[in-house]
PDB file of C-alpha atoms in Angstrom:
ATOM      1  CA  LYS T   1     252.030  -5.255 135.784  1.00 58.00           C
ATOM      2  CA  LYS T   2     254.061  -6.402 138.638  1.00 70.00           C
ATOM      3  CA  GLY T   3     256.497  -3.555 138.292  1.00 75.00           C
ATOM      4  CA  LYS T   4     259.435  -5.835 137.372  1.00 78.00           C
ATOM      5  CA  TYR T   5     261.544  -5.942 134.183  1.00 77.00           C
ATOM      6  CA  VAL T   6     261.238  -9.207 132.328  1.00 75.00           C
ATOM      7  CA  ARG T   7     264.129 -10.340 130.269  1.00 73.00           C
ATOM      8  CA  THR T   8     262.691 -11.183 126.775  1.00 74.00           C
ATOM      9  CA  TYR T   9     265.970 -11.722 124.963  1.00 75.00           C
ATOM     10  CA  LEU T  10     269.032 -13.611 125.706  1.00 76.00           C
ATOM     11  CA  LYS T  11     272.217 -12.633 123.972  1.00 79.00           C
ATOM     12  CA  THR T  12     274.083 -15.581 122.632  1.00 80.00           C
ATOM     13  CA  THR T  13     277.743 -15.934 122.329  1.00 83.00           C
ATOM     14  CA  TYR T  14     280.000 -18.312 120.366  1.00 80.00           C
ATOM     15  CA  LYS T  15     282.364 -20.606 121.863  1.00 82.00           C
ATOM     16  CA  PHE T  16     284.931 -21.643 119.354  1.00 81.00           C
ATOM     17  CA  ASP T  17     286.851 -24.913 119.326  1.00 83.00           C
ATOM     18  CA  GLU T  18     290.437 -24.157 120.210  1.00 87.00           C
ATOM     19  CA  ARG T  19     291.602 -26.389 117.344  1.00 85.00           C
ATOM     20  CA  PHE T  20     290.050 -23.973 114.961  1.00 87.00           C
ATOM     21  CA  GLN T  21     291.465 -20.802 116.444  1.00 89.00           C
ATOM     22  CA  THR T  22     294.668 -19.093 115.149  1.00 91.00           C
ATOM     23  CA  ILE T  23     296.725 -15.808 115.535  1.00 93.00           C
ATOM     24  CA  PHE T  24     295.437 -13.072 113.248  1.00 96.00           C
ATOM     25  CA  PRO T  25     292.382 -15.036 111.843  1.00 95.00           C
ATOM     26  CA  ARG T  26     291.333 -13.616 108.506  1.00 96.00           C
ATOM     27  CA  MET T  27     288.832 -16.299 107.219  1.00 95.00           C
ATOM     28  CA  TRP T  28     285.659 -16.184 109.211  1.00 92.00           C
ATOM     29  CA  SER T  29     282.539 -15.868 107.163  1.00 94.00           C
ATOM     30  CA  PRO T  30     280.064 -18.814 106.631  1.00 90.00           C
ATOM     31  CA  GLY T  31     278.148 -16.730 103.831  1.00 94.00           C
ATOM     32  CA  GLU T  32     277.074 -18.178 100.604  1.00 94.00           C
ATOM     33  CA  GLY T  33     280.000 -18.830  98.243  1.00 95.00           C
ATOM     34  CA  HIS T  34     282.733 -17.535 100.703  1.00 96.00           C
ATOM     35  CA  GLU T  35     284.241 -20.940 101.563  1.00 93.00           C
ATOM     36  CA  GLU T  36     285.117 -21.379  97.782  1.00 95.00           C
ATOM     37  CA  GLU T  37     286.435 -17.869  97.493  1.00 96.00           C
ATOM     38  CA  TYR T  38     288.566 -18.289 100.549  1.00 96.00           C
ATOM     39  CA  LYS T  39     290.042 -21.529  99.007  1.00 95.00           C
ATOM     40  CA  LYS T  40     290.571 -19.513  95.658  1.00 95.00           C
ATOM     41  CA  TRP T  41     292.357 -16.602  97.253  1.00 97.00           C
ATOM     42  CA  ALA T  42     294.385 -18.380  99.852  1.00 96.00           C
ATOM     43  CA  ASN T  43     295.057 -21.703  97.961  1.00 95.00           C
ATOM     44  CA  ILE T  44     293.883 -23.573 101.038  1.00 94.00           C
ATOM     45  CA  THR T  45     294.886 -27.146 101.697  1.00 92.00           C
ATOM     46  CA  GLY T  46     294.492 -26.911 105.444  1.00 91.00           C
ATOM     47  CA  SER T  47     295.346 -29.009 108.551  1.00 91.00           C
ATOM     48  CA  PRO T  48     293.239 -32.123 109.021  1.00 92.00           C
ATOM     49  CA  GLU T  49     291.241 -32.266 112.153  1.00 90.00           C
ATOM     50  CA  ARG T  50     288.753 -34.912 113.313  1.00 90.00           C
ATOM     51  CA  VAL T  51     285.421 -33.451 114.371  1.00 88.00           C
ATOM     52  CA  THR T  52     281.901 -34.487 115.285  1.00 86.00           C
ATOM     53  CA  ASN T  53     279.312 -33.235 112.925  1.00 85.00           C
ATOM     54  CA  GLN T  54     275.618 -32.099 113.576  1.00 84.00           C
ATOM     55  CA  ASN T  55     274.542 -35.646 113.179  1.00 88.00           C
ATOM     56  CA  GLY T  56     277.068 -36.919 115.844  1.00 88.00           C
ATOM     57  CA  GLU T  57     279.304 -38.673 113.149  1.00 90.00           C
ATOM     58  CA  GLN T  58     282.974 -38.331 113.076  1.00 91.00           C
ATOM     59  CA  GLU T  59     284.623 -36.686 110.021  1.00 92.00           C
ATOM     60  CA  ILE T  60     287.827 -35.096 108.890  1.00 91.00           C
ATOM     61  CA  ARG T  61     287.861 -31.441 108.171  1.00 88.00           C
ATOM     62  CA  ASN T  62     290.780 -29.273 106.806  1.00 89.00           C
ATOM     63  CA  VAL T  63     291.293 -26.293 109.094  1.00 92.00           C
ATOM     64  CA  PRO T  64     293.073 -23.302 107.266  1.00 94.00           C
ATOM     65  CA  THR T  65     296.514 -22.649 108.928  1.00 94.00           C
ATOM     66  CA  PHE T  66     297.994 -19.272 110.081  1.00 95.00           C
ATOM     67  CA  THR T  67     299.988 -19.257 106.826  1.00 96.00           C
ATOM     68  CA  GLU T  68     296.859 -19.581 104.756  1.00 97.00           C
ATOM     69  CA  ASN T  69     295.158 -16.798 106.826  1.00 97.00           C
ATOM     70  CA  LEU T  70     298.118 -14.634 106.120  1.00 97.00           C
ATOM     71  CA  ARG T  71     297.999 -15.431 102.434  1.00 97.00           C
ATOM     72  CA  PHE T  72     294.334 -14.355 102.194  1.00 98.00           C
ATOM     73  CA  PHE T  73     295.232 -11.172 103.934  1.00 98.00           C
ATOM     74  CA  VAL T  74     297.898 -10.349 101.588  1.00 98.00           C
ATOM     75  CA  SER T  75     296.272 -11.466  98.449  1.00 97.00           C
ATOM     76  CA  TYR T  76     292.670 -10.449  98.878  1.00 98.00           C
ATOM     77  CA  GLN T  77     292.282  -7.942 101.838  1.00 98.00           C
ATOM     78  CA  LEU T  78     295.452  -6.092 100.971  1.00 98.00           C
ATOM     79  CA  GLY T  79     296.118  -6.762  97.335  1.00 97.00           C
ATOM     80  CA  PHE T  80     292.668  -6.730  95.895  1.00 98.00           C
ATOM     81  CA  MET T  81     290.770  -4.586  98.445  1.00 97.00           C
ATOM     82  CA  TYR T  82     293.386  -1.981  99.174  1.00 98.00           C
ATOM     83  CA  TRP T  83     296.348  -1.746  96.775  1.00 98.00           C
ATOM     84  CA  ARG T  84     294.036  -2.259  93.777  1.00 98.00           C
ATOM     85  CA  TYR T  85     292.155   0.889  94.813  1.00 98.00           C
ATOM     86  CA  PHE T  86     295.459   2.769  95.504  1.00 98.00           C
ATOM     87  CA  MET T  87     296.461   1.966  91.967  1.00 98.00           C
ATOM     88  CA  TRP T  88     293.219   3.177  90.600  1.00 97.00           C
ATOM     89  CA  ASN T  89     294.064   6.658  91.888  1.00 97.00           C
ATOM     90  CA  PHE T  90     297.622   6.889  90.981  1.00 98.00           C
ATOM     91  CA  VAL T  91     298.237   4.614  88.023  1.00 98.00           C
ATOM     92  CA  GLY T  92     294.886   4.103  86.195  1.00 97.00           C
ATOM     93  CA  ARG T  93     291.688   2.211  86.142  1.00 97.00           C
ATOM     94  CA  GLN T  94     290.382  -0.453  83.789  1.00 96.00           C
ATOM     95  CA  ASP T  95     286.657   0.594  84.054  1.00 95.00           C
ATOM     96  CA  ASP T  96     283.926   1.312  86.485  1.00 94.00           C
ATOM     97  CA  VAL T  97     282.392  -2.334  86.594  1.00 94.00           C
ATOM     98  CA  GLN T  98     282.678  -4.129  89.904  1.00 95.00           C
ATOM     99  CA  SER T  99     285.260  -6.994  89.964  1.00 95.00           C
ATOM    100  CA  SER T 100     285.217 -10.238  91.837  1.00 90.00           C
ATOM    101  CA  GLY T 101     288.907 -10.954  90.854  1.00 93.00           C
ATOM    102  CA  GLY T 102     288.718 -11.590  87.008  1.00 92.00           C
ATOM    103  CA  LEU T 103     290.922  -9.904  84.310  1.00 93.00           C
ATOM    104  CA  THR T 104     288.125  -8.186  82.448  1.00 92.00           C
ATOM    105  CA  ASN T 105     286.817  -5.652  85.010  1.00 94.00           C
ATOM    106  CA  GLY T 106     287.718  -3.558  87.909  1.00 95.00           C
ATOM    107  CA  ASN T 107     291.466  -3.730  87.724  1.00 97.00           C
ATOM    108  CA  TRP T 108     294.095  -1.151  87.615  1.00 97.00           C
ATOM    109  CA  ILE T 109     295.688  -0.279  84.274  1.00 97.00           C
ATOM    110  CA  SER T 110     298.585   2.046  83.508  1.00 97.00           C
ATOM    111  CA  GLY T 111     298.157   2.609  79.771  1.00 95.00           C
ATOM    112  CA  ILE T 112     301.704   1.111  79.095  1.00 96.00           C
ATOM    113  CA  LYS T 113     301.037  -1.917  77.009  1.00 94.00           C
ATOM    114  CA  PRO T 114     303.834  -4.276  78.123  1.00 95.00           C
ATOM    115  CA  ILE T 115     303.086  -3.783  81.805  1.00 96.00           C
ATOM    116  CA  ASP T 116     299.283  -4.048  81.480  1.00 96.00           C
ATOM    117  CA  ALA T 117     299.762  -7.270  79.339  1.00 95.00           C
ATOM    118  CA  MET T 118     301.825  -8.690  82.162  1.00 95.00           C
ATOM    119  CA  PHE T 119     298.849  -8.446  84.603  1.00 94.00           C
ATOM    120  CA  LEU T 120     295.794  -8.448  82.277  1.00 95.00           C
ATOM    121  CA  GLY T 121     296.781 -10.107  79.162  1.00 92.00           C
ATOM    122  CA  ASN T 122     296.923  -8.645  75.698  1.00 92.00           C
ATOM    123  CA  GLN T 123     295.035  -5.362  75.462  1.00 89.00           C
ATOM    124  CA  ASP T 124     295.091  -4.908  71.666  1.00 89.00           C
ATOM    125  CA  HIS T 125     291.832  -6.898  70.911  1.00 88.00           C
ATOM    126  CA  LEU T 126     289.401  -4.921  73.206  1.00 91.00           C
ATOM    127  CA  THR T 127     285.991  -3.921  72.004  1.00 91.00           C
ATOM    128  CA  PRO T 128     285.102  -0.322  71.290  1.00 91.00           C
ATOM    129  CA  GLU T 129     282.822  -0.564  74.266  1.00 92.00           C
ATOM    130  CA  GLN T 130     285.594  -1.627  76.543  1.00 91.00           C
ATOM    131  CA  LEU T 131     287.947   1.114  75.321  1.00 91.00           C
ATOM    132  CA  ASN T 132     285.387   3.859  75.411  1.00 91.00           C
ATOM    133  CA  ARG T 133     283.942   3.365  79.061  1.00 92.00           C
ATOM    134  CA  ILE T 134     283.830   6.495  80.873  1.00 90.00           C
ATOM    135  CA  GLY T 135     285.583   4.934  83.892  1.00 93.00           C
ATOM    136  CA  ARG T 136     288.733   3.869  81.914  1.00 96.00           C
ATOM    137  CA  ASN T 137     291.548   6.099  83.015  1.00 95.00           C
ATOM    138  CA  ARG T 138     295.173   5.755  82.174  1.00 96.00           C
ATOM    139  CA  TYR T 139     297.629   7.897  84.055  1.00 97.00           C
ATOM    140  CA  PHE T 140     300.849   6.054  82.879  1.00 97.00           C
ATOM    141  CA  PHE T 141     302.120   5.936  86.527  1.00 97.00           C
ATOM    142  CA  LEU T 142     302.725   9.652  86.528  1.00 97.00           C
ATOM    143  CA  PRO T 143     300.879  10.426  89.781  1.00 97.00           C
ATOM    144  CA  LEU T 144     302.571   7.397  91.436  1.00 98.00           C
ATOM    145  CA  ILE T 145     305.944   8.782  90.326  1.00 98.00           C
ATOM    146  CA  LEU T 146     305.273  12.227  91.535  1.00 97.00           C
ATOM    147  CA  GLY T 147     304.045  10.909  94.931  1.00 97.00           C
ATOM    148  CA  LEU T 148     307.181   8.917  95.358  1.00 97.00           C
ATOM    149  CA  LEU T 149     309.346  11.932  94.467  1.00 97.00           C
ATOM    150  CA  GLY T 150     307.445  13.887  97.011  1.00 96.00           C
ATOM    151  CA  LEU T 151     308.125  11.234  99.514  1.00 96.00           C
ATOM    152  CA  GLY T 152     311.790  11.453  98.802  1.00 96.00           C
ATOM    153  CA  TYR T 153     311.751  15.248  99.059  1.00 97.00           C
ATOM    154  CA  GLN T 154     309.883  15.334 102.251  1.00 96.00           C
ATOM    155  CA  TYR T 155     312.362  12.610 103.802  1.00 96.00           C
ATOM    156  CA  ILE T 156     315.217  15.011 102.925  1.00 97.00           C
ATOM    157  CA  ARG T 157     313.652  18.275 104.078  1.00 96.00           C
ATOM    158  CA  ASP T 158     311.097  17.479 106.722  1.00 95.00           C
ATOM    159  CA  LYS T 159     311.404  14.030 108.475  1.00 95.00           C
ATOM    160  CA  ARG T 160     309.069  14.790 111.323  1.00 95.00           C
ATOM    161  CA  ASN T 161     306.199  15.654 109.184  1.00 95.00           C
ATOM    162  CA  LEU T 162     306.985  12.710 106.944  1.00 96.00           C
ATOM    163  CA  ILE T 163     306.400  10.520 110.065  1.00 96.00           C
ATOM    164  CA  VAL T 164     303.019  12.252 110.631  1.00 96.00           C
ATOM    165  CA  VAL T 165     301.899  11.828 107.116  1.00 96.00           C
ATOM    166  CA  SER T 166     303.040   8.229 106.860  1.00 97.00           C
ATOM    167  CA  LEU T 167     301.084   7.446 110.092  1.00 97.00           C
ATOM    168  CA  LEU T 168     298.022   9.117 108.462  1.00 97.00           C
ATOM    169  CA  PHE T 169     298.577   7.000 105.442  1.00 97.00           C
ATOM    170  CA  VAL T 170     298.803   3.846 107.369  1.00 98.00           C
ATOM    171  CA  LEU T 171     296.176   4.450 109.814  1.00 98.00           C
ATOM    172  CA  THR T 172     293.541   5.462 107.304  1.00 98.00           C
ATOM    173  CA  GLY T 173     294.644   2.618 104.891  1.00 97.00           C
ATOM    174  CA  ILE T 174     296.209  -0.722 106.011  1.00 97.00           C
ATOM    175  CA  ALA T 175     295.075  -0.295 109.614  1.00 98.00           C
ATOM    176  CA  ILE T 176     291.422  -0.128 108.345  1.00 98.00           C
ATOM    177  CA  VAL T 177     292.069  -3.344 106.243  1.00 98.00           C
ATOM    178  CA  VAL T 178     293.148  -5.119 109.333  1.00 98.00           C
ATOM    179  CA  TYR T 179     290.265  -3.761 111.341  1.00 97.00           C
ATOM    180  CA  LEU T 180     287.389  -4.473 108.897  1.00 97.00           C
ATOM    181  CA  ASN T 181     288.679  -8.129 108.098  1.00 97.00           C
ATOM    182  CA  GLN T 182     286.668  -8.074 104.979  1.00 97.00           C
ATOM    183  CA  TYR T 183     285.143 -11.204 103.635  1.00 97.00           C
ATOM    184  CA  PRO T 184     285.132 -12.022  99.825  1.00 96.00           C
ATOM    185  CA  LEU T 185     282.365 -11.312  97.384  1.00 95.00           C
ATOM    186  CA  GLN T 186     281.780  -7.856  98.797  1.00 96.00           C
ATOM    187  CA  PRO T 187     278.368  -6.287  97.595  1.00 94.00           C
ATOM    188  CA  ARG T 188     280.134  -3.265  96.138  1.00 95.00           C
ATOM    189  CA  GLU T 189     283.572  -1.701  95.698  1.00 97.00           C
ATOM    190  CA  ARG T 190     284.959  -0.245  98.933  1.00 96.00           C
ATOM    191  CA  ASP T 191     287.369   2.287  97.772  1.00 96.00           C
ATOM    192  CA  TYR T 192     285.694   5.101  99.473  1.00 96.00           C
ATOM    193  CA  ALA T 193     286.673   3.603 102.795  1.00 96.00           C
ATOM    194  CA  PHE T 194     290.363   4.385 102.079  1.00 97.00           C
ATOM    195  CA  ALA T 195     289.922   7.951 100.852  1.00 97.00           C
ATOM    196  CA  GLY T 196     291.753   9.252 103.645  1.00 97.00           C
ATOM    197  CA  SER T 197     294.941   7.133 102.832  1.00 98.00           C
ATOM    198  CA  PHE T 198     294.863   8.236  99.407  1.00 97.00           C
ATOM    199  CA  TYR T 199     294.728  11.975 100.494  1.00 97.00           C
ATOM    200  CA  ALA T 200     297.748  11.277 102.680  1.00 97.00           C
ATOM    201  CA  PHE T 201     299.699   9.943  99.715  1.00 97.00           C
ATOM    202  CA  ALA T 202     298.741  12.873  97.685  1.00 95.00           C
ATOM    203  CA  ILE T 203     300.160  15.280 100.423  1.00 90.00           C
TER     204      ILE T 203
END
């Protein structure tokens, strides 16, 4: 009515305590169940810090260290949320059931019994339902071996294009892992996010 804009919303920003900050932070989500998952994947013991809680009382909290953040990055964000998907495509896939880190669903599998037993336990007593799932694929490492042979061949014949393809592989794979900084208990499998990286390896 008065011809003026009225601010109806104030954008809030977080101000973090410097004691809780670290280089390359990987654990950040306060979502339900996430704290326990962080502890599981990073084996957190933390560094004790005295803080004042919401009730004004003093208490000790264990703050994840840089090493523990890095451990979560390697074990969950890289290992579970990237390399597992990579292995699905070039080694084999256990099934098409979403996994949260257990041995029975969503892992990579090669079809070579001694190797699979090392990572997933004895595979001789699976039920017919588990063995006949449509998403169960075993490639016996053959696509991975062919890709590595191609990598060696390109290194010998065309180093310049090898650098280009390698950059494509990293920037559409590991770099995305770093950028997304994924929290645990994702609502679905995220292999589609790294399709470009898998295409690059296939080249």
